[in-house]
Amino acid sequence: MCGIFGAVSLAGRPLRYAAHLPAMAATLAHRGPDGERIVGHERARVGARRLAIMDLTTGDQPFQNPDGTVWMVCNGEIYNAPALRREATGWGYPFRSRGDIETVVPFYERLGAAAVERLDGMFGLAVWDDRRRTLILARDRAGEKPLFWTEIGGELRFASEIQALLVFPDQARRLDPRAAALYTAFGYVPAPHTMFQGIHKLPPAHLLVADESGIAIRAYWDPAAVAARPSRLESPQQLREFLLRAVERELMSDVPVGVFTSGGLDSSLLAAAAARVMAGELIHTYSVKFADPRYDESGYAEAVTRDIPTLHHVVTADDTALERALHVVAGALAEPVGDPAILPTYLLAEAAREHVKVVLSGEGADELFGGYPTYLGQKAAGLYRRLPGRGLLRWLVNCLPTSTGKVTVEFMLKQLIAAAELPPLERHLTWFGALGPDAASLAWARDLLSGFPAEPSLNRLLWLDFLTYLPDNLLVKVDRGTMLASIEARAPYLDREVMELVLPAPARLKVHRLTTKRILKAAARGLVPQAVIHRRKRGLSVPVAGWLNGGLAPLADRLLASPRFGAERVPQLLAEHRAGRANHARKLWPILMAELWAERWNVEVDGTPDGVILGQRLGVHNEP
């Protein structure tokens, strides 16, 4: 695991700012505190900051082939590396390391860019072929690991995080209006966009090939084609075997491993699987304890550890700790992360760093198996639309007192009523988004689903969340939150074997009547307590509703009174939130994060760079 970066001249001219490569490395130090190495010459340079997980003594990157003409850097883990190593050793390849990452090099030499199709794991990688003056960039199938790139004047630059690209003096900091519109609608920026004009996010399951003839991007794995296959998911027992194998693969490490737990099904199943795979070994588990008892679920997580033997740690997330996490996140990341759960994720990772370097996390289970209450909401909306006199019901629901608790019945009823009359796709994006979809963002979502089976099934919403909400929101939250504390998060539910088993499975195996994750719950029986299996999903929510009216009120008032994002709606939403007439925290928080981001990184909005107020407020500086 590491942060990767580089700059190459596609035309063969000397790099204009070769001396800036160490500055790129410095911005990624949190992703790799265990070392730094850069290789190259005047026309191409690539490098990595290393977090030592595998092969602690000989695994330093970049890796090169024997004659030094191929250079490779990779952020992530290759889970099928043992099989790849055996195959390449049979060819006579002289490996210099014992770890997983070097296996990419001999497969690139033999297969070229198609080598990426042989990799199972999570990765953002780059290969520079000096003989052919060709750069290959690739990203894993689910999008667990990030990779950004830009092309300026015949030079292509890439990095694991955006701030590494901003060190160059010729890199503009202009807002991309298309990305801003999507962010305002959804609360995150879908690939291939970023909030900066000219900086691109390589989509999951894609590779980029760049040489003097140009830049080409293509998919090497197609989730739509996978979803169209006949289902092979036959039983809960089969699914359990797949999940246990995935956990065993992803426990591959030369350093201690832990599990983030919430007391819910997804994380409890991972902890139970890890305890079975690593029988007799000590497993650390971590849960967050909120000061607000309406949000705190640490007791459920502790209860699970009485049935699953682990060394459990409880991490406090009070207002002071959350504000400190906000300081770190807003000051370090050159992209707005609209999910407030990044704050407790960072606090968990910071605490875990004392004991482990790798944690397992449950991302992907909800999108693959249908875990969100909104999927049941789709069924409830259909029933509601058939009710006579629903206008009276709507009035009664809207009269309920506003609550700032965690996923309250009042909140869910008001959400249901507000969107029930909309078509299913628009309804779903309204429930999941920030300010909600417009015509352009709806067209974008429909286009994403165009290659998937057209069956009138709830699966289409699960597939959409797998393509967008998962990689561009949840996995961003987990990757950045953990890497800011210099630990690696792995998501066994996103193992390739598991994804290809579950994506084509019929929706009735996932959501049946009022049961979400139907087959996953059946697979968990006997591994986790029954009480956990039947608990209502709550998720990692943060008490931002009260925080916006309390400790963050001055910051919210200043930034949201005349915002750059959502200017027509946000001041009214803030006024209603202040007055207690509605809980608009889910809408306001992503906009607040975007405003903080624009100030911190001096982004040109309508041609005007923003200033240094955030730096004064949070104690950060506006240097590149």
Coordinates of C-alpha atoms in Angstrom, one line a residue:
M1 CA 0.0 0.0 0.0
C2 CA 1.3 3.4 -0.8
G3 CA 0.7 6.7 -2.6
I4 CA 1.9 6.7 -6.2
F5 CA 2.7 9.7 -8.5
G6 CA 4.6 10.6 -11.6
A7 CA 5.0 12.7 -14.7
V8 CA 5.9 11.6 -18.2
S9 CA 6.4 13.5 -21.5
L10 CA 4.4 11.8 -24.2
A11 CA 6.3 13.7 -26.9
G12 CA 9.7 12.8 -25.6
R13 CA 10.7 16.3 -24.5
P14 CA 12.3 17.0 -21.1
L15 CA 9.8 17.5 -18.3
R16 CA 9.1 21.1 -17.5
Y17 CA 8.9 20.7 -13.7
A18 CA 10.9 17.5 -13.0
A19 CA 12.1 19.1 -9.7
H20 CA 8.5 19.1 -8.4
L21 CA 8.3 15.3 -8.1
P22 CA 9.5 15.4 -4.4
A23 CA 6.8 17.9 -3.7
M24 CA 4.3 15.4 -5.1
A25 CA 5.7 12.8 -2.8
A26 CA 5.4 15.2 0.2
T27 CA 1.7 15.7 -0.3
L28 CA 1.2 11.9 -0.2
A29 CA 3.3 11.2 2.9
H30 CA 0.3 10.1 4.9
R31 CA -0.4 7.3 2.4
G32 CA 3.2 6.1 2.8
P33 CA 5.1 7.0 5.9
D34 CA 7.6 4.1 5.6
G35 CA 9.7 5.4 2.7
E36 CA 10.0 7.2 -0.6
R37 CA 11.6 6.4 -3.9
I38 CA 11.6 8.1 -7.3
V39 CA 13.1 6.7 -10.5
G40 CA 13.4 8.1 -14.0
H41 CA 15.2 10.6 -16.2
E42 CA 14.5 14.0 -17.7
R43 CA 11.5 12.8 -19.8
A44 CA 9.8 10.6 -17.3
R45 CA 9.8 10.1 -13.5
V46 CA 7.6 7.9 -11.3
G47 CA 7.6 7.4 -7.6
A48 CA 5.9 6.0 -4.5
R49 CA 5.5 6.7 -0.8
R50 CA 5.4 3.4 0.9
L51 CA 3.2 2.0 3.7
A52 CA 4.9 -1.4 4.4
I53 CA 2.2 -4.1 4.5
M54 CA 3.8 -7.0 2.5
D55 CA 7.4 -7.9 2.1
L56 CA 8.7 -5.4 4.7
T57 CA 12.4 -5.7 3.6
T58 CA 12.5 -6.0 -0.2
G59 CA 9.2 -4.5 -1.3
D60 CA 10.2 -0.9 -2.0
Q61 CA 8.7 0.6 -5.1
P62 CA 9.0 1.5 -8.0
F63 CA 9.7 -2.0 -9.4
Q64 CA 11.6 -2.3 -12.6
N65 CA 12.2 -5.2 -15.0
P66 CA 15.7 -6.7 -15.3
D67 CA 16.9 -4.3 -18.0
G68 CA 15.3 -1.3 -16.4
T69 CA 13.0 -0.3 -19.3
V70 CA 9.7 -0.9 -17.4
W71 CA 8.9 0.9 -14.2
M72 CA 5.8 0.1 -12.2
V73 CA 4.2 1.6 -9.1
C74 CA 1.0 0.3 -7.4
N75 CA -1.2 1.5 -4.6
G76 CA -3.0 -1.5 -3.2
E77 CA -2.8 -5.3 -2.9
I78 CA -2.9 -8.1 -5.5
Y79 CA -4.7 -10.9 -3.8
N80 CA -4.0 -13.6 -6.5
A81 CA -0.3 -12.7 -6.4
P82 CA 0.8 -16.2 -5.2
A83 CA -0.7 -17.8 -8.3
L84 CA 0.7 -15.1 -10.6
R85 CA 4.2 -15.5 -9.0
R86 CA 4.2 -19.2 -9.5
E87 CA 3.3 -18.7 -13.2
A88 CA 5.9 -16.1 -13.8
T89 CA 8.6 -18.1 -12.0
G90 CA 7.8 -20.9 -14.4
W91 CA 8.7 -18.5 -17.2
G92 CA 12.1 -17.8 -15.4
Y93 CA 11.3 -14.3 -14.3
P94 CA 13.9 -13.2 -11.7
F95 CA 11.9 -11.6 -8.9
R96 CA 13.8 -9.4 -6.5
S97 CA 11.0 -9.2 -3.8
R98 CA 8.7 -11.6 -1.9
G99 CA 5.6 -9.5 -2.0
D100 CA 2.5 -9.2 -4.2
I101 CA 3.1 -6.0 -6.2
E102 CA 6.1 -7.0 -8.3
T103 CA 4.0 -9.7 -10.0
V104 CA 2.5 -7.0 -12.2
V105 CA 5.8 -6.4 -14.0
P106 CA 6.4 -9.8 -15.7
F107 CA 2.8 -10.0 -16.7
Y108 CA 3.0 -6.5 -18.3
E109 CA 6.1 -7.6 -20.2
R110 CA 4.3 -10.7 -21.6
L111 CA 0.7 -9.3 -22.1
G112 CA 1.1 -5.5 -22.2
A113 CA -1.9 -3.5 -20.9
A114 CA -4.0 -6.7 -21.0
A115 CA -2.1 -7.9 -17.9
V116 CA -4.5 -5.8 -15.8
E117 CA -7.2 -8.3 -16.6
R118 CA -5.2 -11.0 -14.7
L119 CA -5.1 -9.0 -11.5
D120 CA -7.5 -9.7 -8.6
G121 CA -7.3 -7.1 -5.8
M122 CA -7.6 -3.5 -5.0
F123 CA -5.2 -1.2 -6.9
G124 CA -4.4 2.0 -8.6
L125 CA -1.3 1.3 -10.7
A126 CA 1.0 2.9 -13.2
V127 CA 3.4 1.3 -15.7
W128 CA 5.9 3.4 -17.7
D129 CA 7.4 1.5 -20.7
D130 CA 10.5 3.5 -21.6
R131 CA 11.2 1.7 -24.8
R132 CA 7.7 2.4 -26.2
R133 CA 7.3 5.8 -24.4
T134 CA 3.9 4.5 -23.2
L135 CA 2.1 5.0 -19.9
I136 CA -0.5 2.6 -18.5
L137 CA -2.8 3.6 -15.7
A138 CA -5.3 1.1 -14.2
R139 CA -7.8 1.0 -11.4
D140 CA -9.4 -2.0 -9.6
R141 CA -12.8 -3.3 -10.5
A142 CA -14.9 -1.9 -7.6
G143 CA -12.9 1.4 -7.2
E144 CA -11.4 0.7 -3.8
K145 CA -8.2 2.6 -4.7
P146 CA -8.1 6.0 -6.3
L147 CA -6.1 7.3 -9.3
F148 CA -6.2 10.8 -10.8
W149 CA -4.5 12.2 -13.9
T150 CA -4.2 15.4 -15.9
E151 CA -2.5 16.2 -19.3
I152 CA -0.9 19.6 -19.8
G153 CA 1.2 20.5 -22.8
G154 CA 2.1 17.0 -23.8
E155 CA 2.9 15.9 -20.2
L156 CA 0.7 13.4 -18.4
R157 CA 0.8 13.5 -14.6
F158 CA -0.9 11.1 -12.2
A159 CA -1.3 10.6 -8.5
S160 CA -3.2 8.8 -5.8
E161 CA -4.7 12.0 -4.6
I162 CA -5.5 15.3 -6.2
Q163 CA -3.3 17.6 -4.1
A164 CA -0.2 16.0 -5.6
L165 CA -1.2 17.3 -9.0
L166 CA -1.7 20.8 -7.6
V167 CA 2.0 21.3 -6.8
F168 CA 2.7 22.2 -10.4
P169 CA 2.7 25.9 -11.2
D170 CA 0.9 25.4 -14.6
Q171 CA -2.0 23.4 -13.0
A172 CA -5.1 25.7 -13.0
R173 CA -7.5 25.6 -10.0
R174 CA -10.7 26.3 -11.8
L175 CA -14.0 24.8 -10.8
D176 CA -15.5 22.3 -13.3
P177 CA -19.2 23.4 -13.6
R178 CA -20.3 19.9 -14.7
A179 CA -18.7 18.3 -11.7
A180 CA -20.1 21.0 -9.4
A181 CA -23.6 20.4 -10.6
L182 CA -23.3 16.6 -10.1
Y183 CA -21.8 17.2 -6.6
T184 CA -24.6 19.6 -5.7
A185 CA -27.2 17.0 -6.8
F186 CA -25.6 13.9 -5.3
G187 CA -23.1 15.0 -2.6
Y188 CA -20.2 13.4 -4.4
V189 CA -18.5 13.7 -7.8
P190 CA -18.9 10.6 -10.0
A191 CA -16.0 9.5 -12.2
P192 CA -14.4 10.5 -14.5
H193 CA -15.0 14.0 -13.2
T194 CA -13.4 15.9 -10.4
M195 CA -14.2 19.4 -9.1
F196 CA -11.1 20.8 -10.9
Q197 CA -11.2 21.5 -14.6
G198 CA -8.7 19.3 -16.4
I199 CA -8.1 16.9 -13.6
H200 CA -9.7 13.5 -14.2
K201 CA -10.6 10.5 -12.0
L202 CA -9.9 7.2 -13.7
P203 CA -13.1 5.2 -13.4
P204 CA -13.1 1.8 -11.7
A205 CA -12.3 -1.2 -13.9
H206 CA -10.7 1.1 -16.5
L207 CA -7.3 1.4 -17.9
L208 CA -5.6 4.4 -19.6
V209 CA -3.0 4.0 -22.3
A210 CA -1.1 7.1 -23.3
D211 CA 1.7 7.6 -25.8
E212 CA 2.7 10.1 -28.4
S213 CA -0.4 9.3 -30.5
G214 CA -2.8 10.3 -27.7
I215 CA -4.7 9.0 -24.7
A216 CA -7.2 6.1 -24.8
I217 CA -9.3 4.9 -22.0
R218 CA -11.3 1.7 -22.0
A219 CA -13.0 -0.7 -19.5
Y220 CA -11.2 -4.0 -18.9
W221 CA -14.1 -5.5 -16.8
D222 CA -17.8 -4.8 -17.4
P223 CA -20.2 -5.0 -14.5
A224 CA -23.1 -4.7 -16.9
A225 CA -22.0 -7.8 -18.7
V226 CA -21.5 -9.6 -15.4
A227 CA -25.0 -8.6 -14.3
A228 CA -26.4 -10.0 -17.5
R229 CA -25.0 -13.5 -16.9
P230 CA -27.2 -16.3 -15.6
S231 CA -27.2 -16.3 -11.8
R232 CA -24.8 -18.9 -10.1
L233 CA -25.9 -18.0 -6.6
E234 CA -27.5 -21.2 -5.4
S235 CA -27.6 -21.2 -1.6
P236 CA -26.6 -19.4 1.6
Q237 CA -23.9 -22.1 2.2
Q238 CA -22.3 -21.3 -1.2
L239 CA -22.3 -17.6 -0.4
R240 CA -20.7 -18.3 3.0
E241 CA -17.9 -20.3 1.3
F242 CA -17.2 -17.5 -1.1
L243 CA -17.1 -14.9 1.7
L244 CA -14.8 -17.0 3.9
R245 CA -12.4 -17.4 0.9
A246 CA -12.5 -13.7 0.3
V247 CA -11.7 -12.9 3.9
E248 CA -8.9 -15.4 3.9
R249 CA -7.4 -13.8 0.8
E250 CA -7.7 -10.3 2.2
L251 CA -6.1 -11.2 5.5
M252 CA -2.8 -11.5 3.5
S253 CA -0.4 -9.4 5.4
D254 CA 3.0 -9.3 7.1
V255 CA 1.6 -6.9 9.8
P256 CA -1.3 -7.1 12.3
V257 CA -4.9 -6.8 11.0
G258 CA -8.1 -5.5 12.6
V259 CA -11.8 -5.0 11.8
F260 CA -14.0 -1.9 12.0
T261 CA -17.2 -3.0 13.7
S262 CA -20.5 -1.3 14.3
G263 CA -22.5 -4.2 15.8
G264 CA -24.4 -4.6 12.5
L265 CA -24.5 -7.6 10.2
D266 CA -21.8 -6.7 7.6
S267 CA -18.9 -5.9 10.0
S268 CA -19.9 -8.7 12.5
L269 CA -19.8 -11.2 9.7
L270 CA -16.3 -10.0 8.7
A271 CA -15.1 -10.3 12.4
A272 CA -16.6 -13.8 12.7
A273 CA -15.0 -14.9 9.4
A274 CA -11.6 -13.4 10.4
A275 CA -11.8 -15.2 13.7
R276 CA -12.5 -18.5 11.9
V277 CA -9.7 -18.0 9.4
M278 CA -7.2 -16.8 12.0
A279 CA -8.2 -19.3 14.7
G280 CA -5.9 -18.8 17.7
E281 CA -4.6 -15.4 16.6
L282 CA -5.5 -12.1 18.2
I283 CA -7.9 -9.9 16.2
H284 CA -8.4 -6.3 17.1
T285 CA -11.8 -4.7 16.5
Y286 CA -12.7 -1.0 16.7
S287 CA -16.0 0.7 17.1
V288 CA -16.9 4.4 17.6
K289 CA -18.8 5.8 20.6
F290 CA -20.7 9.1 20.1
A291 CA -21.4 11.5 22.9
D292 CA -25.0 11.8 21.7
P293 CA -26.7 8.7 22.9
R294 CA -29.2 8.8 20.0
Y295 CA -26.3 8.1 17.6
D296 CA -24.2 5.8 19.7
E297 CA -24.2 2.1 18.9
S298 CA -21.0 1.1 20.5
G299 CA -22.8 -1.1 22.9
Y300 CA -24.0 -3.3 20.0
A301 CA -20.5 -3.7 18.8
E302 CA -19.2 -4.6 22.2
A303 CA -22.0 -7.2 22.6
V304 CA -20.9 -8.9 19.4
T305 CA -17.3 -9.3 20.7
R306 CA -18.7 -11.4 23.6
D307 CA -19.7 -14.0 21.0
I308 CA -16.8 -13.4 18.6
P309 CA -13.4 -13.4 20.5
T310 CA -11.5 -10.2 19.7
L311 CA -9.6 -7.5 21.5
H312 CA -12.1 -4.7 21.3
H313 CA -11.3 -1.0 21.3
V314 CA -13.9 1.8 21.7
V315 CA -13.0 5.2 20.1
T316 CA -14.8 8.3 21.5
A317 CA -16.2 10.7 18.9
D318 CA -17.4 13.8 20.9
D319 CA -17.6 17.3 19.5
T320 CA -13.9 18.0 20.2
A321 CA -12.7 14.9 18.5
L322 CA -15.0 15.4 15.5
E323 CA -13.9 19.0 15.1
R324 CA -10.3 17.8 15.2
A325 CA -11.0 15.3 12.5
L326 CA -12.7 18.0 10.4
H327 CA -9.6 20.1 10.7
V328 CA -7.5 17.2 9.4
V329 CA -9.8 16.2 6.5
A330 CA -10.6 19.7 5.3
G331 CA -7.0 20.8 5.5
A332 CA -5.4 17.8 3.7
L333 CA -7.8 16.6 1.0
A334 CA -8.1 18.5 -2.3
E335 CA -11.6 17.2 -3.0
P336 CA -14.8 17.8 -1.0
V337 CA -15.9 14.6 0.8
G338 CA -19.6 15.1 1.4
D339 CA -20.1 12.0 3.7
P340 CA -19.7 13.2 7.3
A341 CA -18.9 9.6 8.3
I342 CA -15.3 10.3 7.1
L343 CA -14.8 12.0 10.4
P344 CA -15.4 9.0 12.7
T345 CA -13.7 6.8 10.1
Y346 CA -10.5 8.9 10.5
L347 CA -10.8 8.7 14.3
L348 CA -11.2 4.9 14.2
A349 CA -8.2 4.7 11.8
E350 CA -6.1 7.0 14.0
A351 CA -6.8 4.7 17.1
A352 CA -6.3 1.5 15.1
R353 CA -2.8 2.7 13.9
E354 CA -1.5 2.1 17.4
H355 CA -2.1 -1.7 16.9
V356 CA -2.5 -2.6 13.3
K357 CA -1.8 -1.4 9.7
V358 CA -4.6 -3.2 8.0
V359 CA -8.4 -3.2 8.7
L360 CA -11.3 -5.0 7.1
S361 CA -14.4 -2.9 6.4
G362 CA -17.9 -3.8 5.3
E363 CA -18.2 -1.5 2.2
G364 CA -20.1 -3.1 -0.7
A365 CA -22.4 -5.3 1.2
D366 CA -25.4 -2.9 1.0
E367 CA -25.0 -2.3 -2.7
L368 CA -24.5 -6.0 -3.6
F369 CA -27.1 -7.5 -1.2
G370 CA -29.7 -4.7 -1.0
G371 CA -29.1 -3.3 2.5
Y372 CA -30.4 0.2 2.5
P373 CA -33.8 1.1 3.9
T374 CA -34.5 3.1 0.7
Y375 CA -34.9 -0.2 -1.2
L376 CA -37.8 -1.0 1.1
G377 CA -38.9 2.6 0.7
Q378 CA -39.4 1.9 -3.0
K379 CA -41.9 -0.8 -2.1
A380 CA -43.6 1.5 0.5
A381 CA -43.9 4.3 -2.1
G382 CA -45.8 1.9 -4.4
L383 CA -48.2 1.1 -1.6
Y384 CA -48.5 4.8 -0.6
R385 CA -49.4 5.8 -4.2
R386 CA -52.3 3.4 -4.1
L387 CA -53.8 4.8 -0.9
P388 CA -57.0 6.8 -1.1
G389 CA -56.8 10.1 0.8
R390 CA -53.1 10.2 0.9
G391 CA -53.1 14.0 1.0
L392 CA -54.4 13.8 4.6
L393 CA -51.6 11.3 5.4
R394 CA -49.1 13.6 3.9
W395 CA -50.3 16.5 6.0
L396 CA -50.2 14.4 9.2
V397 CA -46.7 13.2 8.5
N398 CA -45.5 16.7 7.8
C399 CA -47.0 17.8 11.1
L400 CA -44.7 15.5 13.1
P401 CA -42.2 17.3 15.2
T402 CA -38.7 17.5 13.6
S403 CA -36.1 15.2 15.2
T404 CA -32.4 15.5 14.9
G405 CA -31.8 11.9 16.0
K406 CA -30.3 9.1 14.0
V407 CA -32.5 7.8 11.2
T408 CA -35.7 8.4 13.1
V409 CA -39.1 7.1 12.0
E410 CA -40.2 10.8 11.6
F411 CA -37.3 11.5 9.3
M412 CA -37.9 8.4 7.1
L413 CA -41.7 9.0 6.9
K414 CA -41.1 12.6 5.7
Q415 CA -38.5 11.4 3.2
L416 CA -40.9 8.8 1.9
I417 CA -43.8 11.2 1.5
A418 CA -41.6 13.9 -0.1
A419 CA -40.5 11.6 -3.0
A420 CA -43.2 8.9 -3.2
E421 CA -44.9 10.5 -6.2
L422 CA -41.6 10.6 -8.3
P423 CA -40.5 7.8 -10.7
P424 CA -38.4 5.2 -9.1
L425 CA -35.0 6.4 -10.3
E426 CA -35.6 10.0 -9.5
R427 CA -37.1 9.0 -6.1
H428 CA -33.9 6.9 -5.3
L429 CA -31.6 9.7 -6.2
T430 CA -33.6 12.2 -4.2
W431 CA -33.3 10.0 -1.1
F432 CA -29.6 9.3 -1.6
G433 CA -28.5 12.7 -2.9
A434 CA -27.7 16.1 -1.5
L435 CA -29.9 18.8 -3.1
G436 CA -31.4 16.1 -5.4
P437 CA -31.3 15.4 -9.1
D438 CA -32.1 17.6 -12.0
A439 CA -32.7 16.7 -15.6
A440 CA -29.0 16.4 -16.5
S441 CA -28.1 14.2 -13.5
L442 CA -31.1 12.0 -14.2
A443 CA -30.0 11.6 -17.8
W444 CA -26.5 10.8 -16.6
A445 CA -27.9 8.0 -14.3
R446 CA -30.0 6.5 -17.0
D447 CA -27.1 6.4 -19.3
L448 CA -25.0 4.5 -16.8
L449 CA -27.6 1.8 -16.6
S450 CA -28.1 1.6 -20.3
G451 CA -26.0 -1.5 -20.7
F452 CA -27.6 -3.4 -17.8
P453 CA -30.5 -5.8 -18.1
A454 CA -33.7 -3.8 -18.6
E455 CA -35.8 -6.0 -16.3
P456 CA -38.2 -4.0 -14.0
S457 CA -36.3 -5.0 -10.9
L458 CA -34.9 -3.5 -7.8
N459 CA -31.6 -4.8 -9.0
R460 CA -31.3 -1.7 -11.3
L461 CA -31.1 0.6 -8.3
L462 CA -28.6 -1.7 -6.6
W463 CA -26.5 -1.7 -9.7
L464 CA -26.6 2.1 -9.9
D465 CA -25.4 2.4 -6.3
F466 CA -22.7 -0.1 -7.1
L467 CA -21.5 2.1 -10.0
T468 CA -21.7 5.4 -8.3
Y469 CA -22.6 5.8 -4.6
L470 CA -20.2 3.0 -3.6
P471 CA -17.0 4.0 -5.5
D472 CA -17.4 7.8 -5.6
N473 CA -18.8 8.3 -2.0
L474 CA -18.3 5.3 0.4
L475 CA -15.0 4.1 -0.9
V476 CA -13.7 7.6 -1.0
K477 CA -14.7 8.1 2.6
V478 CA -13.0 4.8 3.7
D479 CA -9.8 5.2 1.6
R480 CA -9.1 8.9 2.5
G481 CA -10.2 8.5 6.1
T482 CA -8.0 5.5 6.8
M483 CA -5.0 6.7 4.7
L484 CA -4.9 10.0 6.5
A485 CA -4.0 7.9 9.5
S486 CA -1.7 5.8 7.5
I487 CA -3.5 2.5 7.6
E488 CA -5.0 0.3 4.8
A489 CA -8.7 -0.6 4.6
R490 CA -9.8 -3.7 2.7
A491 CA -13.4 -4.6 1.7
P492 CA -13.9 -8.4 1.3
Y493 CA -17.4 -8.0 0.0
L494 CA -15.8 -6.4 -3.0
D495 CA -13.7 -9.5 -3.8
R496 CA -14.0 -10.2 -7.5
E497 CA -15.3 -13.8 -6.9
V498 CA -18.0 -12.4 -4.6
M499 CA -19.0 -9.6 -6.9
E500 CA -19.3 -11.9 -9.9
L501 CA -21.4 -14.3 -7.9
V502 CA -23.8 -11.6 -6.5
L503 CA -24.3 -9.0 -9.2
P504 CA -26.4 -11.2 -11.5
A505 CA -28.4 -12.8 -8.6
P506 CA -32.1 -12.1 -8.7
A507 CA -33.4 -9.3 -6.6
R508 CA -35.7 -11.6 -4.6
L509 CA -32.6 -13.2 -3.0
K510 CA -31.5 -9.7 -1.8
V511 CA -34.7 -7.9 -0.8
H512 CA -37.8 -10.0 -0.1
R513 CA -40.9 -8.4 1.4
L514 CA -39.6 -6.4 4.4
T515 CA -36.3 -8.3 4.6
T516 CA -33.1 -6.7 3.3
K517 CA -29.9 -8.7 2.6
R518 CA -32.0 -11.8 2.6
I519 CA -29.4 -14.3 1.4
L520 CA -26.5 -12.6 3.3
K521 CA -28.5 -13.0 6.6
A522 CA -29.1 -16.6 5.8
A523 CA -25.4 -17.1 5.1
A524 CA -24.5 -15.5 8.4
R525 CA -26.5 -17.8 10.6
G526 CA -24.3 -19.8 12.9
L527 CA -21.4 -17.3 12.4
V528 CA -22.9 -14.3 14.1
P529 CA -25.6 -13.9 16.8
Q530 CA -29.2 -14.0 15.7
A531 CA -29.8 -10.6 17.4
V532 CA -27.3 -9.1 15.0
I533 CA -28.8 -10.6 12.0
H534 CA -32.2 -9.2 12.8
R535 CA -31.1 -5.7 13.9
R536 CA -32.5 -2.8 11.9
K537 CA -29.8 -1.2 9.7
R538 CA -28.6 2.2 11.1
G539 CA -25.3 2.9 9.4
L540 CA -22.4 5.1 10.6
S541 CA -24.3 8.4 11.1
V542 CA -22.8 11.5 12.6
P543 CA -24.8 14.0 14.7
V544 CA -24.3 16.9 12.3
A545 CA -27.9 18.1 12.6
G546 CA -27.2 19.4 16.1
W547 CA -23.6 20.3 15.3
L548 CA -24.8 22.7 12.5
N549 CA -26.9 24.5 15.1
G550 CA -24.3 24.3 17.8
G551 CA -20.5 24.3 17.6
L552 CA -20.4 24.7 13.8
A553 CA -23.1 27.3 13.6
P554 CA -20.8 30.3 13.0
L555 CA -18.9 28.5 10.2
A556 CA -22.2 27.3 8.7
D557 CA -23.8 30.8 8.9
R558 CA -20.8 32.4 7.2
L559 CA -20.4 29.9 4.4
L560 CA -24.0 29.0 3.7
A561 CA -25.6 32.4 3.9
S562 CA -24.4 33.2 0.3
P563 CA -23.0 29.9 -1.0
R564 CA -21.4 29.3 -4.3
F565 CA -23.0 25.8 -4.5
G566 CA -26.8 25.5 -4.4
A567 CA -27.2 29.3 -4.0
E568 CA -30.9 29.3 -4.8
R569 CA -31.9 26.7 -2.2
V570 CA -29.3 26.5 0.6
P571 CA -30.0 29.7 2.5
Q572 CA -33.7 28.7 2.9
L573 CA -32.7 25.2 3.9
L574 CA -30.4 26.6 6.5
A575 CA -33.1 28.9 7.9
E576 CA -35.5 26.0 8.2
H577 CA -32.9 23.9 9.9
R578 CA -32.0 26.7 12.3
A579 CA -35.7 27.2 13.2
G580 CA -36.2 23.5 13.8
R581 CA -38.9 23.2 11.0
A582 CA -36.9 20.5 9.2
N583 CA -33.8 18.4 9.5
H584 CA -31.7 19.4 6.4
A585 CA -28.4 18.1 7.7
R586 CA -28.0 15.6 4.9
K587 CA -28.5 18.4 2.3
L588 CA -26.4 21.1 4.1
W589 CA -23.4 19.1 5.1
P590 CA -22.1 18.3 1.5
I591 CA -22.6 21.9 0.6
L592 CA -20.6 23.1 3.6
M593 CA -17.8 20.7 2.7
A594 CA -17.7 22.1 -0.8
E595 CA -17.5 25.7 0.5
L596 CA -14.7 24.7 2.8
W597 CA -12.9 23.0 -0.1
A598 CA -13.2 26.0 -2.4
E599 CA -11.7 28.3 0.2
R600 CA -8.9 25.9 1.3
W601 CA -7.6 25.3 -2.2
N602 CA -8.2 28.8 -3.7
V603 CA -10.5 27.5 -6.4
E604 CA -11.5 29.8 -9.1
V605 CA -15.3 30.0 -9.0
D606 CA -16.6 32.2 -11.9
G607 CA -13.1 33.3 -12.4
T608 CA -12.4 34.4 -8.9
P609 CA -10.0 32.6 -6.5
D610 CA -11.3 32.2 -3.0
G611 CA -9.4 33.4 0.0
V612 CA -7.8 32.3 3.2
I613 CA -10.7 32.5 5.7
L614 CA -10.7 28.7 6.1
G615 CA -7.0 28.7 6.8
Q616 CA -7.6 31.3 9.6
R617 CA -10.6 29.3 11.0
L618 CA -9.0 25.8 11.0
G619 CA -5.3 26.7 11.4
V620 CA -4.2 25.5 7.9
H621 CA -2.3 27.3 5.2
N622 CA -3.1 27.7 1.6
E623 CA 0.2 26.7 0.1
P624 CA 0.1 24.4 -2.9

